[in-house]
Coordinates of C-alpha atoms in Angstrom, one line a residue:
M24 CA 83.1 105.7 126.0
K25 CA 80.2 107.1 124.0
N26 CA 77.8 105.2 122.1
P27 CA 80.1 102.0 121.8
Q28 CA 78.3 100.2 119.2
V29 CA 77.7 96.1 120.1
I30 CA 80.0 93.9 118.6
D31 CA 78.5 90.9 117.3
A32 CA 80.4 87.2 118.0
T33 CA 81.2 87.7 114.2
T34 CA 83.3 90.7 113.8
R35 CA 85.2 89.8 117.4
R36 CA 86.3 86.7 115.3
W37 CA 87.2 88.8 112.8
R38 CA 88.8 91.5 114.7
A39 CA 90.7 88.2 116.7
A40 CA 91.5 86.6 113.6
L41 CA 93.3 89.2 112.2
F42 CA 95.2 90.4 115.6
L43 CA 96.5 86.4 115.5
F44 CA 98.1 86.4 112.1
M45 CA 99.1 90.1 112.7
L46 CA 100.9 89.3 115.3
A47 CA 102.6 85.2 113.3
T48 CA 103.9 87.9 111.1
G49 CA 105.8 89.7 113.3
V50 CA 107.3 86.9 114.4
S51 CA 108.2 85.5 111.3
M52 CA 109.2 88.1 110.3
A53 CA 112.1 88.5 113.6
S54 CA 112.9 84.7 112.8
W55 CA 114.3 85.4 109.4
V56 CA 115.9 88.6 110.9
A57 CA 117.1 87.3 114.4
R58 CA 118.6 83.6 111.8
T59 CA 120.3 86.2 109.6
P60 CA 124.0 85.9 110.4
A61 CA 123.5 81.7 110.9
V62 CA 121.8 81.6 107.1
R63 CA 125.1 83.9 106.2
D64 CA 127.6 81.0 107.4
A65 CA 125.9 78.5 106.2
L66 CA 125.8 80.2 103.1
D67 CA 129.4 80.9 103.5
V68 CA 129.5 84.3 101.5
T69 CA 130.7 88.1 102.2
T70 CA 128.6 90.2 103.1
G71 CA 127.9 92.0 100.1
A72 CA 126.7 88.6 97.9
M73 CA 124.4 88.3 100.9
G74 CA 123.2 91.8 100.8
L75 CA 122.6 90.8 96.9
V76 CA 120.6 87.9 98.7
L77 CA 118.0 90.4 101.1
F78 CA 117.2 91.4 97.8
G79 CA 114.5 89.2 97.1
L80 CA 113.2 89.8 100.2
S81 CA 113.4 93.8 99.1
I82 CA 111.5 92.7 95.0
G83 CA 109.3 90.1 96.3
S84 CA 107.8 93.5 99.3
M85 CA 107.3 96.1 97.0
A86 CA 106.1 93.5 94.4
G87 CA 103.5 92.1 96.8
V88 CA 102.7 95.8 98.2
L89 CA 102.1 97.5 94.5
A90 CA 99.4 94.2 93.8
S91 CA 98.0 94.3 97.6
G92 CA 95.4 97.3 96.0
G93 CA 93.8 96.2 93.1
L94 CA 93.5 92.5 93.7
V95 CA 92.0 93.7 96.7
R96 CA 88.8 95.6 94.5
R97 CA 88.6 92.5 92.5
H98 CA 88.6 90.1 94.5
G99 CA 88.0 91.2 98.6
G100 CA 90.8 91.3 101.2
R101 CA 89.9 87.2 102.3
L102 CA 91.8 86.4 99.0
V103 CA 93.9 88.3 99.4
I104 CA 95.5 87.8 102.2
A105 CA 95.3 83.5 102.0
L106 CA 97.2 83.9 99.0
G107 CA 99.7 85.9 101.6
A108 CA 99.6 83.9 103.4
A109 CA 100.4 81.4 101.4
L110 CA 103.8 82.6 99.8
L111 CA 104.5 82.8 103.5
V112 CA 104.4 80.0 104.2
A113 CA 105.9 79.4 100.7
G114 CA 108.8 81.7 100.8
L115 CA 110.2 80.6 105.0
L116 CA 110.0 77.0 103.5
V117 CA 112.0 78.2 100.6
I118 CA 114.6 80.3 102.6
A119 CA 115.0 77.2 105.1
G120 CA 115.7 74.6 102.2
G121 CA 118.1 76.7 100.5
A122 CA 119.9 77.8 104.3
A123 CA 120.2 73.7 104.4
L124 CA 121.3 72.6 101.3
E125 CA 123.5 76.3 100.8
V126 CA 122.2 77.6 98.0
S127 CA 122.0 81.0 98.1
G128 CA 119.6 81.2 95.0
G129 CA 116.9 79.2 97.3
V130 CA 117.3 81.9 99.6
F131 CA 117.3 84.7 97.5
G132 CA 113.6 82.7 95.3
G133 CA 112.9 82.2 99.2
L134 CA 113.1 85.8 100.2
A135 CA 110.9 87.1 97.2
L136 CA 108.4 85.1 98.0
F137 CA 108.1 86.2 101.3
G138 CA 108.0 89.4 101.6
A139 CA 105.6 89.2 98.1
G140 CA 103.8 87.3 100.8
M141 CA 104.2 90.1 102.9
G142 CA 103.5 92.1 101.3
L143 CA 100.2 91.5 99.7
A144 CA 98.4 90.3 103.5
E145 CA 100.1 94.0 104.2
V146 CA 97.8 95.2 102.7
A147 CA 94.7 93.4 102.4
F148 CA 95.4 93.8 106.0
N149 CA 95.2 97.6 106.5
I150 CA 92.0 97.5 104.7
E151 CA 90.7 95.0 106.2
G152 CA 91.2 96.9 109.9
A153 CA 89.3 99.5 108.7
A154 CA 86.6 98.1 108.2
V155 CA 86.3 96.4 111.0
E156 CA 86.9 99.7 112.8
R157 CA 84.0 101.1 111.0
A158 CA 81.8 98.3 112.7
V159 CA 82.8 98.1 115.9
G160 CA 83.0 102.2 116.4
R161 CA 86.5 102.5 117.6
P162 CA 90.3 102.9 116.5
V163 CA 92.0 98.7 115.5
L164 CA 94.5 100.5 113.0
P165 CA 96.4 100.5 116.3
V166 CA 96.6 97.8 118.1
L167 CA 96.4 95.6 114.8
H168 CA 99.9 96.6 113.9
G169 CA 100.6 96.1 117.6
C170 CA 100.8 92.9 117.2
F171 CA 102.5 92.8 114.3
S172 CA 105.6 94.8 116.5
L173 CA 104.9 92.4 119.7
G174 CA 105.4 89.5 117.0
T175 CA 108.7 91.2 116.2
V176 CA 110.4 91.6 119.9
V177 CA 108.6 87.1 120.1
G178 CA 110.3 86.0 117.6
A179 CA 113.4 88.3 118.0
L180 CA 113.7 86.9 121.5
L181 CA 113.0 83.1 120.0
G182 CA 115.8 83.6 117.4
M183 CA 118.0 84.7 119.8
G184 CA 117.2 82.0 122.2
L185 CA 117.8 79.8 119.7
T186 CA 120.5 81.0 118.3
A187 CA 122.4 80.9 121.6
L188 CA 120.7 76.7 121.7
R189 CA 122.9 76.8 118.1
F190 CA 119.6 74.9 116.8
P191 CA 119.0 74.7 112.9
V192 CA 118.2 77.3 111.6
G193 CA 115.7 75.2 109.1
W194 CA 114.3 73.2 111.2
H195 CA 113.6 76.7 113.4
L196 CA 112.1 78.4 109.4
A197 CA 110.3 75.3 108.6
A198 CA 108.4 75.3 112.7
I199 CA 107.6 79.2 112.0
A200 CA 106.0 78.3 108.5
L201 CA 104.7 75.4 109.8
A202 CA 102.7 78.0 112.3
V203 CA 101.9 80.6 110.3
A204 CA 100.1 78.0 108.2
A205 CA 98.0 77.6 111.1
A206 CA 97.2 81.0 111.4
G207 CA 96.8 81.2 108.1
V208 CA 94.6 79.3 107.5
W209 CA 92.0 79.8 110.7
T210 CA 92.5 83.6 109.5
V211 CA 91.3 83.1 106.3
R212 CA 88.1 81.4 108.1
A213 CA 87.5 83.8 110.3
V214 CA 87.6 87.0 107.8
P215 CA 83.9 87.5 106.3
P216 CA 84.9 87.7 102.1
G217 CA 83.7 91.1 100.1
T218 CA 85.7 93.5 101.9
G219 CA 87.2 96.2 99.6
R220 CA 86.1 94.7 96.5
E221 CA 84.4 97.9 94.6
E222 CA 81.9 97.1 91.7
P223 CA 83.0 99.1 88.3
E224 CA 81.1 103.0 88.2
A225 CA 82.9 103.0 85.0
A226 CA 85.1 100.7 82.4
D227 CA 88.7 101.9 82.0
D228 CA 89.6 102.9 77.8
D229 CA 90.4 99.0 77.3
G230 CA 87.4 97.8 79.4
R231 CA 88.6 96.8 82.1
S232 CA 88.4 99.0 86.2
G233 CA 90.7 99.5 88.7
G234 CA 93.0 99.2 87.4
W235 CA 96.6 101.6 87.5
R236 CA 94.1 104.7 86.2
A237 CA 92.1 103.9 89.5
Q238 CA 95.0 104.1 91.9
V239 CA 96.2 106.9 90.0
A240 CA 93.1 108.9 90.1
V241 CA 92.1 109.2 94.3
W242 CA 96.0 111.5 94.2
R243 CA 93.8 114.6 93.4
D244 CA 92.7 114.9 96.2
R245 CA 94.9 117.8 98.2
R246 CA 93.5 116.3 101.2
L247 CA 95.5 112.7 100.0
V248 CA 98.8 114.2 99.0
L249 CA 98.6 115.6 102.1
I250 CA 98.0 112.6 104.0
G251 CA 100.4 110.2 101.7
L252 CA 103.2 112.8 103.1
I253 CA 102.6 112.4 107.1
V254 CA 102.3 108.2 105.9
L255 CA 105.6 108.3 103.7
A256 CA 107.0 110.9 107.1
M257 CA 106.1 108.5 109.4
A258 CA 106.6 105.4 107.8
F259 CA 110.4 107.0 107.4
A260 CA 111.5 106.8 111.2
E261 CA 110.2 103.8 112.1
G262 CA 112.1 101.7 109.1
S263 CA 115.2 104.2 109.3
A264 CA 115.2 102.7 112.6
N265 CA 114.6 98.7 111.9
D266 CA 117.5 99.1 109.2
W267 CA 120.5 101.5 111.1
L268 CA 119.5 101.6 114.5
P269 CA 122.0 98.7 115.8
L270 CA 124.9 100.5 113.6
L271 CA 124.7 103.6 114.5
M272 CA 124.9 103.2 117.9
V273 CA 127.9 101.0 117.7
D274 CA 129.4 103.4 114.9
G275 CA 127.6 106.5 115.7
H276 CA 128.1 106.7 119.5
G277 CA 130.1 103.6 120.0
T278 CA 129.0 101.1 122.0
S279 CA 128.9 97.2 121.6
A280 CA 127.3 95.0 119.4
T281 CA 124.7 94.3 122.6
A282 CA 124.3 96.7 123.4
G283 CA 122.7 97.6 119.6
S284 CA 120.9 95.6 119.7
L285 CA 120.1 95.8 123.0
T286 CA 119.2 99.3 121.6
F287 CA 116.6 98.0 119.2
M288 CA 114.6 95.9 121.2
L289 CA 114.1 98.8 123.3
F290 CA 112.5 100.3 119.8
A291 CA 110.6 97.8 119.0
V292 CA 109.2 97.6 122.7
A293 CA 108.6 101.1 122.8
M294 CA 107.0 100.8 119.4
T295 CA 104.7 98.5 120.5
T296 CA 103.9 99.8 123.9
G297 CA 102.7 102.7 121.9
R298 CA 100.4 100.6 119.5
F299 CA 98.8 99.2 121.9
T300 CA 97.7 101.6 124.6
G301 CA 97.3 104.5 121.6
G302 CA 93.9 103.5 122.0
P303 CA 92.3 106.0 124.5
L304 CA 95.0 109.2 123.2
L305 CA 92.7 108.8 119.3
V306 CA 89.2 108.7 121.4
R307 CA 90.0 111.3 123.7
Y308 CA 92.0 114.1 121.3
G309 CA 90.8 112.8 117.5
P310 CA 93.5 111.1 115.0
A311 CA 95.5 114.9 113.8
A312 CA 95.8 115.6 117.5
V313 CA 97.6 112.8 118.4
V314 CA 99.5 111.7 115.0
R315 CA 101.2 115.2 115.4
A316 CA 101.7 115.4 119.2
S317 CA 103.8 112.0 118.0
A318 CA 106.0 113.8 115.2
V319 CA 107.2 116.0 117.6
I320 CA 107.8 112.6 120.7
A321 CA 110.0 111.2 117.2
A322 CA 111.4 114.1 116.6
V323 CA 113.1 114.9 119.8
G324 CA 113.8 111.6 120.0
V325 CA 116.1 111.4 116.5
A326 CA 117.4 114.8 117.8
L327 CA 119.2 113.2 121.1
V328 CA 119.9 110.6 118.9
V329 CA 122.0 112.6 117.0
F330 CA 122.4 115.4 119.5
S331 CA 123.4 114.3 121.6
S332 CA 127.3 113.2 123.0
S333 CA 126.2 110.7 125.5
A334 CA 126.0 107.0 124.6
L335 CA 123.4 106.4 127.3
L336 CA 121.4 108.9 127.3
A337 CA 121.3 109.2 123.3
G338 CA 120.2 105.3 123.9
A339 CA 117.2 106.5 126.2
A340 CA 115.8 108.9 123.0
V341 CA 115.4 105.8 121.2
V342 CA 112.5 105.1 123.3
L343 CA 111.1 108.5 122.3
W344 CA 111.9 107.9 119.0
G345 CA 109.7 104.5 119.2
L346 CA 106.3 106.0 120.9
G347 CA 106.1 108.9 118.3
A348 CA 107.0 106.3 115.2
S349 CA 104.5 103.7 116.6
L350 CA 101.2 105.7 115.8
G351 CA 101.7 107.8 112.4
F352 CA 101.3 104.4 109.8
P353 CA 97.5 102.9 111.4
V354 CA 96.7 106.3 112.4
T355 CA 97.8 107.5 108.8
V356 CA 95.9 104.9 107.0
S357 CA 92.8 104.6 108.7
A358 CA 93.0 108.5 107.9
A359 CA 92.6 107.5 104.8
G360 CA 89.1 106.4 104.1
E361 CA 86.9 108.0 106.4
G362 CA 84.4 110.0 105.3
V363 CA 84.8 109.6 101.3
R364 CA 84.5 106.9 98.5
N365 CA 87.2 104.6 96.8
A366 CA 88.5 104.5 100.0
S367 CA 89.1 100.3 99.0
A368 CA 91.6 102.0 96.7
R369 CA 92.5 105.0 99.0
V370 CA 94.0 103.3 101.1
A371 CA 95.6 101.2 98.9
A372 CA 96.9 103.7 97.4
V373 CA 98.3 105.5 100.9
S374 CA 99.7 102.5 102.4
T375 CA 101.7 101.9 99.2
A376 CA 103.3 105.2 99.7
G377 CA 103.9 104.4 103.9
Y378 CA 105.7 100.3 103.1
A379 CA 107.7 102.4 100.1
A380 CA 109.1 104.5 102.4
F381 CA 109.5 101.9 105.2
L382 CA 111.4 99.0 102.4
V383 CA 112.8 101.6 99.9
G384 CA 113.5 105.0 102.0
P385 CA 116.1 104.5 105.2
P386 CA 118.9 102.2 102.7
S387 CA 119.5 105.7 100.6
L388 CA 120.4 106.9 104.0
G389 CA 123.5 104.2 103.5
F390 CA 124.6 106.2 100.6
L391 CA 124.0 109.8 102.1
A392 CA 126.2 108.4 105.2
D393 CA 128.9 107.3 103.7
H394 CA 129.4 110.8 103.2
V395 CA 128.2 112.4 106.1
G396 CA 127.8 109.7 108.6
L397 CA 125.1 107.7 109.5
R398 CA 124.4 110.1 113.3
N399 CA 123.9 112.9 110.5
A400 CA 122.0 111.7 107.4
M401 CA 118.9 110.4 110.5
L402 CA 118.7 114.4 109.7
V403 CA 116.5 113.6 107.0
V404 CA 114.7 111.5 109.5
L405 CA 114.4 114.5 111.9
A406 CA 113.4 116.8 109.1
L407 CA 110.4 115.0 107.3
V408 CA 108.8 113.4 110.7
G409 CA 109.2 117.7 111.8
G410 CA 107.0 118.9 108.3
A411 CA 104.6 116.0 109.2
A412 CA 103.6 117.6 112.6
L413 CA 102.8 121.0 110.8
I414 CA 100.9 119.8 108.4
T415 CA 98.5 117.1 110.7
G416 CA 95.1 118.6 109.9
A417 CA 94.5 116.4 107.0
L418 CA 93.5 113.5 109.3
R419 CA 90.4 115.4 110.1
T420 CA 87.5 113.7 108.2
P421 CA 86.6 116.7 105.6
E422 CA 83.1 117.6 106.4
S423 CA 82.3 117.4 110.7
G424 CA 86.1 116.0 111.7
A425 CA 86.6 113.4 113.9
G426 CA 83.3 111.2 115.3
A427 CA 82.0 111.9 118.6
N428 CA 84.8 109.0 119.7
G429 CA 87.4 110.6 117.9
V430 CA 88.1 108.1 115.3
E431 CA 87.8 109.3 112.0
G432 CA 84.3 109.2 110.6
A433 CA 83.2 108.0 113.9
P434 CA 79.0 109.7 113.8
A435 CA 78.1 111.4 116.7
P436 CA 76.0 110.6 119.2
G437 CA 72.4 111.4 117.0
S438 CA 73.0 110.9 113.7
R439 CA 73.6 108.9 110.6
T440 CA 75.8 108.5 108.3
T441 CA 76.4 106.5 105.2
A442 CA 79.8 104.9 106.2
G443 CA 78.4 102.8 108.5
P444 CA 76.5 101.2 111.4
V445 CA 74.5 103.7 113.9
P446 CA 76.3 103.5 117.2
A447 CA 74.3 101.4 119.4
T448 CA 73.6 102.7 123.1
E449 CA 73.4 101.2 126.3
A450 CA 69.8 101.7 126.4
E451 CA 69.2 100.9 122.9
P452 CA 72.1 97.6 121.2
A453 CA 72.6 97.4 118.0
P454 CA 70.9 94.6 116.1
A455 CA 73.6 91.4 115.9
T456 CA 75.7 91.7 112.1
D457 CA 74.7 90.0 109.1
V458 CA 78.4 88.7 107.5
D459 CA 78.0 89.6 104.3
A460 CA 76.9 92.9 105.6
V461 CA 79.8 93.4 107.8
G462 CA 81.8 92.3 104.8
G463 CA 80.1 94.9 102.6
L464 CA 81.0 97.6 104.6
S465 CA 83.3 99.1 101.8
R466 CA 81.4 98.7 99.0
G467 CA 78.2 100.8 98.1
A468 CA 77.7 104.4 98.8
S469 CA 80.3 105.3 101.0
G470 CA 83.3 102.5 99.6
R471 CA 84.5 102.2 102.9
T472 CA 87.4 100.0 103.5
P473 CA 90.9 100.5 105.5

């Protein structure tokens, strides 16, 4: 890569901490999902009643996602990550206690806490990750989301193993809570203060600033609306697979339940692979071209799953679905804040749209499937990702398109921008960056954040 920036020890530790905690959150989420049958058996409830218990996760997640952007703008990402980590740990412990005591209300409350912590941390992590991208001058968000995907694979394998050993679900989730707590403490200590915090420039009529009005105002930008549509489509494609893929293979293609679970595992591995290997493609071709190709690949995968009469071919096509969906969310979130002011509000807005599509959209396919079947319901996913491929030009940075290294907004050799430090050349290394200066990348005239 030409003109890479010199990464100081503080920034390396910052980046590593974000990777670690995203891995931990992936493990915790998959651990819960893998033990859901055991929790249902412990509570001795019907599938319908279990659906009501699971609703706690959706309520908490959306509350956390909607609150996170404003909290980051007022207090900075580190405080929001700390709060999210605390809620994650508390939620896991309450779920473990509810399962052990066979109290459905306890599990519902624990899931609400867990979801709120996940929602708070996810948006803050996107803001932190984009700030790290600006500091190092190369893609970071795809790998950051890849760590979450890797964590889901690890958590699923761990959950299956402990289920086979009949290990008590309460002790399993309690152990995961302790691991998340340890990762959270180290992460909060490594993240610099102030990232994403914005100084008020104008107060609302009630004397406050940075409230819902600021979050809504950013959507006046046509480019951001198009970016929001892209992330909505790509997050919907990812969430649909997470929610329905095993059942889609069982009901739609007549496979066994075990084969359906293995197909989902294949999707998760494809997602992880795409996110860890996508960086060089972004550097060479730029975000707009990469996301366009990703949307097309995802569309091909979904089409084969829907229209193929062969269960084997449909299962193999899941790899295309996962690879195509892998980079959509992190790359579009990164592009939302590039080369503009109010980046914190913009990234929070796009992240919220993406997580809303991820959490709320896919369950709605169940109502459609009651009338047309689950395979035909996936045509909605196909239409969305196909449409996203047509508008990826919005991912180019307004001023000059993709930078020299392929990262949106990254300065070309010899150029200067207000978005971050000038890239260091091999002959003239950049000086080490002060902690507060790195944390302040999202403040000031550039308004930079993820």
